[in-house]
Short mmCIF file of C-alpha atoms in Angstrom, two decimals:
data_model
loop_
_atom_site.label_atom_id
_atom_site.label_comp_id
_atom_site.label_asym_id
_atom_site.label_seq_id
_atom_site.Cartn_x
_atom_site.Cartn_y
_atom_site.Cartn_z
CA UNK W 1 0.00 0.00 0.00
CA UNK W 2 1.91 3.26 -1.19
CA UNK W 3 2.03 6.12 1.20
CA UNK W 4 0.07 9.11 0.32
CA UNK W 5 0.59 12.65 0.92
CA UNK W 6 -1.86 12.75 3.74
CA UNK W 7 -0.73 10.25 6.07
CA UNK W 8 1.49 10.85 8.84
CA UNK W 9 4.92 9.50 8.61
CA UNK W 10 5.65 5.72 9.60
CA UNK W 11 9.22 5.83 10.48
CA UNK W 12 8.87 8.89 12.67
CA UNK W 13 5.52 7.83 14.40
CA UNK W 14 7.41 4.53 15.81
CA UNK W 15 10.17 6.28 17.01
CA UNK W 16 8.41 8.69 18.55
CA UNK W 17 6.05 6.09 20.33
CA UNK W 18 8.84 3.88 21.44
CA UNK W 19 10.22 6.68 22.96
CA UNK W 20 6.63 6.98 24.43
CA UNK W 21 5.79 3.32 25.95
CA UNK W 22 6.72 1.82 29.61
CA UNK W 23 9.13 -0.40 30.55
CA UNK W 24 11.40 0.64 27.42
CA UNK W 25 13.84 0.88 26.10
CA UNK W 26 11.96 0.09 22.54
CA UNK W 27 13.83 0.25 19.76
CA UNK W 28 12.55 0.66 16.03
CA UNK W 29 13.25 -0.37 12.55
CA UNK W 30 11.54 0.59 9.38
CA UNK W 31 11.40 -1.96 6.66
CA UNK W 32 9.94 -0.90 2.91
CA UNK W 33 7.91 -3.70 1.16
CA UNK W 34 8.30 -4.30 -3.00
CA UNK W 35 5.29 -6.22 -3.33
CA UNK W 36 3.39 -8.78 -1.01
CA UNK W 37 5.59 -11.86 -0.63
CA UNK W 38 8.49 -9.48 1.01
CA UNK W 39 5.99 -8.98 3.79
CA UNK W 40 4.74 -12.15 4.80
CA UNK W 41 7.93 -13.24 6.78
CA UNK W 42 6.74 -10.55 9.28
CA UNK W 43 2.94 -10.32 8.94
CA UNK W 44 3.18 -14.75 9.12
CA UNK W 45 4.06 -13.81 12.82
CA UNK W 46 1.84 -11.52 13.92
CA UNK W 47 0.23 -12.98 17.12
CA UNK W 48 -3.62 -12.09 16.06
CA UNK W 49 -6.93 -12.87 15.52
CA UNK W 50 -8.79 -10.21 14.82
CA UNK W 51 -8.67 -6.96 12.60
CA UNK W 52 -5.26 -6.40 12.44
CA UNK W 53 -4.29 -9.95 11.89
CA UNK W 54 -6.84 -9.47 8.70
CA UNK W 55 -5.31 -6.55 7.47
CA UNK W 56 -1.94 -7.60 7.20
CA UNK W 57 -3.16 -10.93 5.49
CA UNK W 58 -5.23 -9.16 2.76
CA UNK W 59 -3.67 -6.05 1.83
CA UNK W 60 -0.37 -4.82 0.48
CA UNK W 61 1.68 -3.01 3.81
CA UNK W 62 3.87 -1.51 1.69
CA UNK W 63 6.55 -0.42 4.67
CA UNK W 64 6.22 -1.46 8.27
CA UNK W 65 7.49 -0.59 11.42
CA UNK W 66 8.67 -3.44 14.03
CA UNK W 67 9.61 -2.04 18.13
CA UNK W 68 11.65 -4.47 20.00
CA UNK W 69 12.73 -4.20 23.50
CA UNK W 70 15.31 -6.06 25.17
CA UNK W 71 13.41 -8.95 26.56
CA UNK W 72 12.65 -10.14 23.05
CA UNK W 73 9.08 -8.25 22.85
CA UNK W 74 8.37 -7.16 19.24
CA UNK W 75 5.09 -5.14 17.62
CA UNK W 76 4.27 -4.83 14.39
CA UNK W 77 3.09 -1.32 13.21
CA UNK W 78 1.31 -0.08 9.48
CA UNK W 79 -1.13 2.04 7.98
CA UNK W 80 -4.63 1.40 8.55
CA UNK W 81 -5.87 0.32 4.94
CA UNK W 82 -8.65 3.20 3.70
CA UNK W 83 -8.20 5.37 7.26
CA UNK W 84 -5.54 7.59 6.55
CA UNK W 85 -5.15 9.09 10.07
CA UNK W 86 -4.69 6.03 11.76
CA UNK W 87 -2.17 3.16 12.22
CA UNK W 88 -2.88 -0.35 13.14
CA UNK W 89 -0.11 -2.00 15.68
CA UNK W 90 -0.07 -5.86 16.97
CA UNK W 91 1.65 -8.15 19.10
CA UNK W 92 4.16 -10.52 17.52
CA UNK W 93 4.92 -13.79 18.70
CA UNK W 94 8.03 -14.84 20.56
CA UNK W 95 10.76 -16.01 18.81
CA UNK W 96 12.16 -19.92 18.96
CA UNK W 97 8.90 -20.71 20.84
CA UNK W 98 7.45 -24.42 20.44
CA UNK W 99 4.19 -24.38 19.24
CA UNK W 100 3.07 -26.61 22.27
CA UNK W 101 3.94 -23.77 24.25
CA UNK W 102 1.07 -21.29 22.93
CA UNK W 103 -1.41 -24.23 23.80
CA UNK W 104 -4.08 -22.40 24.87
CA UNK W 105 -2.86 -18.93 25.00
CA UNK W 106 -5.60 -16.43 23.39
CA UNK W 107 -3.92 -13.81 20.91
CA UNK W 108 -3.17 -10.73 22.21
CA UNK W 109 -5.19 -9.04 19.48
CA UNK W 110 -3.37 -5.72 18.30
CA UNK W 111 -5.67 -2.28 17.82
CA UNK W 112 -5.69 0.82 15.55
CA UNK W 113 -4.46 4.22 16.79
CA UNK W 114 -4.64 7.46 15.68
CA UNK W 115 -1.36 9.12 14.12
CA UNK W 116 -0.52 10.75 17.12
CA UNK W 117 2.16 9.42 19.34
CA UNK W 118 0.71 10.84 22.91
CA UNK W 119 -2.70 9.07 22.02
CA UNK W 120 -1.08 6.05 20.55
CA UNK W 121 1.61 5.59 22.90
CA UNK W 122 -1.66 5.96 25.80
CA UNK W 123 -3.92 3.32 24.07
CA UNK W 124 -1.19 0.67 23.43
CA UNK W 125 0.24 0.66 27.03
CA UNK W 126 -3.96 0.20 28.15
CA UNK W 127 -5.09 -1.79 25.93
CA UNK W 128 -2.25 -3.67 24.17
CA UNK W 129 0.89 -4.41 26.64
CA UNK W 130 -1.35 -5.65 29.38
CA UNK W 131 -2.57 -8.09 26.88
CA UNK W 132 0.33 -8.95 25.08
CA UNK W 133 2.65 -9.21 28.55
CA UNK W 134 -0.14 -11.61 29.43
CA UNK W 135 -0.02 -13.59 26.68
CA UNK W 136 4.08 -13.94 27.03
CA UNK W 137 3.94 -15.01 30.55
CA UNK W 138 1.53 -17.84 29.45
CA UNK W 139 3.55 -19.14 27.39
CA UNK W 140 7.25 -18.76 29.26
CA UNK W 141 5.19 -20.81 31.37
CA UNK W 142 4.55 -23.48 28.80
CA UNK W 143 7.48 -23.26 27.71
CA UNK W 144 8.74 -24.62 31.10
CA UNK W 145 6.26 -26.52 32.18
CA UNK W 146 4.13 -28.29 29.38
CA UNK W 147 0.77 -28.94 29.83
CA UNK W 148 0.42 -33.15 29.73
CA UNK W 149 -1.59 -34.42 26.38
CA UNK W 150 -4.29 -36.97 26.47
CA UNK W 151 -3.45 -40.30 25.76
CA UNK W 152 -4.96 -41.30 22.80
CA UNK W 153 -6.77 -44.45 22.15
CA UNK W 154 -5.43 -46.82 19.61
CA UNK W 155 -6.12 -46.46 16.13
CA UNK W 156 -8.01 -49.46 14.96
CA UNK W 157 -8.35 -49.89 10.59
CA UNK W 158 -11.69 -49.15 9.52
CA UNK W 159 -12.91 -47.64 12.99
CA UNK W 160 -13.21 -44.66 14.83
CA UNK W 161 -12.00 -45.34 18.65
CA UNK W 162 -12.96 -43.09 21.36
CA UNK W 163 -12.05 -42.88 24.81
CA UNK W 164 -13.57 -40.94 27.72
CA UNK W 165 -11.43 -38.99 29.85
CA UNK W 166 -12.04 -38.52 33.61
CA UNK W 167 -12.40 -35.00 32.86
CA UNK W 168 -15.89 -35.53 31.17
CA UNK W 169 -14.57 -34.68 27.80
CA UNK W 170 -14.55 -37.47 24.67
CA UNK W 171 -12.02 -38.39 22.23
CA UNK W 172 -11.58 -39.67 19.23
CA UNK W 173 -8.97 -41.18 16.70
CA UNK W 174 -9.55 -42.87 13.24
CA UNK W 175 -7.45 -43.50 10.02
CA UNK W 176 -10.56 -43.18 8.12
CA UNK W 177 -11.05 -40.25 6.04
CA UNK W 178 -14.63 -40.55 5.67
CA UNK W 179 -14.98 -40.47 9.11
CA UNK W 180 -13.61 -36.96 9.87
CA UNK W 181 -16.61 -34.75 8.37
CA UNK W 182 -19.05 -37.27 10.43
CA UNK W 183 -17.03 -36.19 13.45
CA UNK W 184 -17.39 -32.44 12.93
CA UNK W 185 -20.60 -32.38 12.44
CA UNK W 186 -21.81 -33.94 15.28
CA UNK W 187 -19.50 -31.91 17.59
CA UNK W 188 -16.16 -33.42 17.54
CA UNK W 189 -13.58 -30.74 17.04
CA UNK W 190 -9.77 -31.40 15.81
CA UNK W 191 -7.03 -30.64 18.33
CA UNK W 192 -3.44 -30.76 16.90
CA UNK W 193 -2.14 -30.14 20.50
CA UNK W 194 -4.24 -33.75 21.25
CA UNK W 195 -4.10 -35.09 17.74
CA UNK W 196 -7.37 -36.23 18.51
CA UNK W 197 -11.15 -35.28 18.09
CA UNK W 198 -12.96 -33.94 20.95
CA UNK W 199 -16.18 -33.78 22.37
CA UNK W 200 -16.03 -31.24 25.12
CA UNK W 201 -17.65 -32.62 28.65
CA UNK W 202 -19.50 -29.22 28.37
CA UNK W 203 -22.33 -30.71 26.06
CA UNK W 204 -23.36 -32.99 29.15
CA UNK W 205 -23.40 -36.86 29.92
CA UNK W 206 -26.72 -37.40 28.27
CA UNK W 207 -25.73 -35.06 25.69
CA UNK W 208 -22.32 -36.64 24.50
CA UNK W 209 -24.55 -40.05 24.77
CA UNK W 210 -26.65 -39.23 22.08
CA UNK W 211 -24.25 -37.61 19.96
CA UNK W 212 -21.83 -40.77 20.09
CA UNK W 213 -25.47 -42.70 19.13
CA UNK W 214 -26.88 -40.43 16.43
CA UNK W 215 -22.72 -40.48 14.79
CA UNK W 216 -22.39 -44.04 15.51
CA UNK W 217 -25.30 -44.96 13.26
CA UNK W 218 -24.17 -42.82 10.60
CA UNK W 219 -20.72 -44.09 10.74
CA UNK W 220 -22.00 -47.49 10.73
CA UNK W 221 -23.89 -46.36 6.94
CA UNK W 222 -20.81 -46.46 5.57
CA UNK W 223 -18.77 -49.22 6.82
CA UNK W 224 -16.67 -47.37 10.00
CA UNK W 225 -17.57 -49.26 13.39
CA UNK W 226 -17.17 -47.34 16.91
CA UNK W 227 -15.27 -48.68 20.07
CA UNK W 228 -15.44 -46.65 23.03
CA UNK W 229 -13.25 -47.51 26.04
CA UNK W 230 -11.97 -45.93 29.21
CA UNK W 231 -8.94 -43.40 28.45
CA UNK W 232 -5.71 -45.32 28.48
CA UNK W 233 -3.21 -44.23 31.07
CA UNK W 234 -0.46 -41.96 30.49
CA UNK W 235 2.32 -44.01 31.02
CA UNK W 236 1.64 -46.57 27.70
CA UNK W 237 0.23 -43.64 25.16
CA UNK W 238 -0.89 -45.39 22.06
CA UNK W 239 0.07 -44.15 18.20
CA UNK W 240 -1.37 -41.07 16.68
CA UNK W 241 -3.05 -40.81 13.74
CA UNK W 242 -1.55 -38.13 11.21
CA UNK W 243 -3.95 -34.94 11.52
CA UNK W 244 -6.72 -35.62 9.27
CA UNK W 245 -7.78 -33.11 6.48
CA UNK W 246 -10.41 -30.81 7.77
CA UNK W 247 -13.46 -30.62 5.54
CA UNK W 248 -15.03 -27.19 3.90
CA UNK W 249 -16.17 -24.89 6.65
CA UNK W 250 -14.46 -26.82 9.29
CA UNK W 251 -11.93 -24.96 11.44
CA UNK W 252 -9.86 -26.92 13.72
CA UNK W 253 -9.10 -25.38 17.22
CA UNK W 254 -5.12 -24.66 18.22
#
């Protein structure tokens, strides 16, 4: 996205608001962008879910603006796309962190600013840092102390196998593809920290029966039987299926 005569400048916006934020020093440096692909080594980091995690995905940056501070913090700043007074900064992750390690961590979703450094400097150490410094304790935490995955149940050819944990909550493993939108649809989700289906213990005893039931039946249309067992222990985990292909519309949770 080219600059244009009427926005502020980038570069000296993000050194004036790293001069602005707490617990600094922040340091800045500007990066231009050719076309889209130079930008995605940055913007593939950004630690976000909502708008500004959208932004950067659709739309051409153009240049960019990246604080760090000394403890390995980093955010991301551009130009709002189509609101020339305003910038949109975001959290990115931590570096050489294991994926296991944001297990459960929500994104520290970034905001948009105006292109004023007092204001912006204000609304990112409220509403951003407290977020972000959140969301970077959780997972030094993981980091050093990983939280346990289920054992799985073990995969049996042509069926599904689930298990139910003492937590309430239902899982499921199959090497059958046509299993897998069957699963989804009756309220099975996909867990790559698991690598197995779920069926969270929220839904209910009576609940999960009937879904198991009503899935069963259907699985048993098309050839795929059902074994349901006790959760195996943690000490003799079983082998994992690869991650199965979500189907159209599905969206797997981290």
């Amino acid at each position: 996205m080219p600059s244009r005569p009427d926005r502020a400048d980038l570069a000296a916006f993000a050194r004036a608001l790293a001069e602005r934020l707490p617990d600094g020093p922040w340091t800045t440096t500007y990066t231009r962008h050719g076309n889209y692909p130079d930008q995605i080594h940055t913007t593939a980091a950004l630690w976000d879910a909502g708008a500004v995690g959208y932004a950067a995905s659709n739309f051409v940056l153009g240049h960019q603006a990246i604080l760090a501070r000394l403890d390995g913090s980093r955010l991301l700043i551009f130009e709002r796309p189509f609101r020339p007074q305003q910038f949109m900064i975001g959290a990115l992750e931590p570096e050489a962190s294991p994926d296991d390690a944001f297990y459960q961590v929500a994104e520290p979703n970034g905001i948009a600013t105006p292109d004023e450094p007092v204001r912006a400097a204000a609304q990112v150490a409220r509403r951003l840092l407290p977020r972000f410094e959140a969301a970077l304790r959780q997972v030094r935490h993981n980091t050093t102390h990983p939280v346990p995955r289920r054992p799985a149940p073990a995969v049996i050819p042509a069926k599904v196998s689930m298990a139910w944990y003492p937590d309430g909550a239902v899982g499921a493993v199959t090497g059958q593809a046509d299993a897998v939108g069957l699963l989804y649809s009756y309220g099975f989700q996909y867990h790559p920290y698991h690598q197995m289906f779920l069926l969270p213990a929220s839904y209910g005893d009576r609940e999960q029966i009937a879904r198991i039931q009503a899935v069963s039946q259907q699985l048993a249309g098309i050839g795929i039987g059902v074994t349901v067992r006790p959760a195996p222990t943690a000490s003799a985990p079983a082998a994992r299926p690869a991650r199965p292909p979500a189907p159209a519309g599905a969206s797997p949770s981290r």
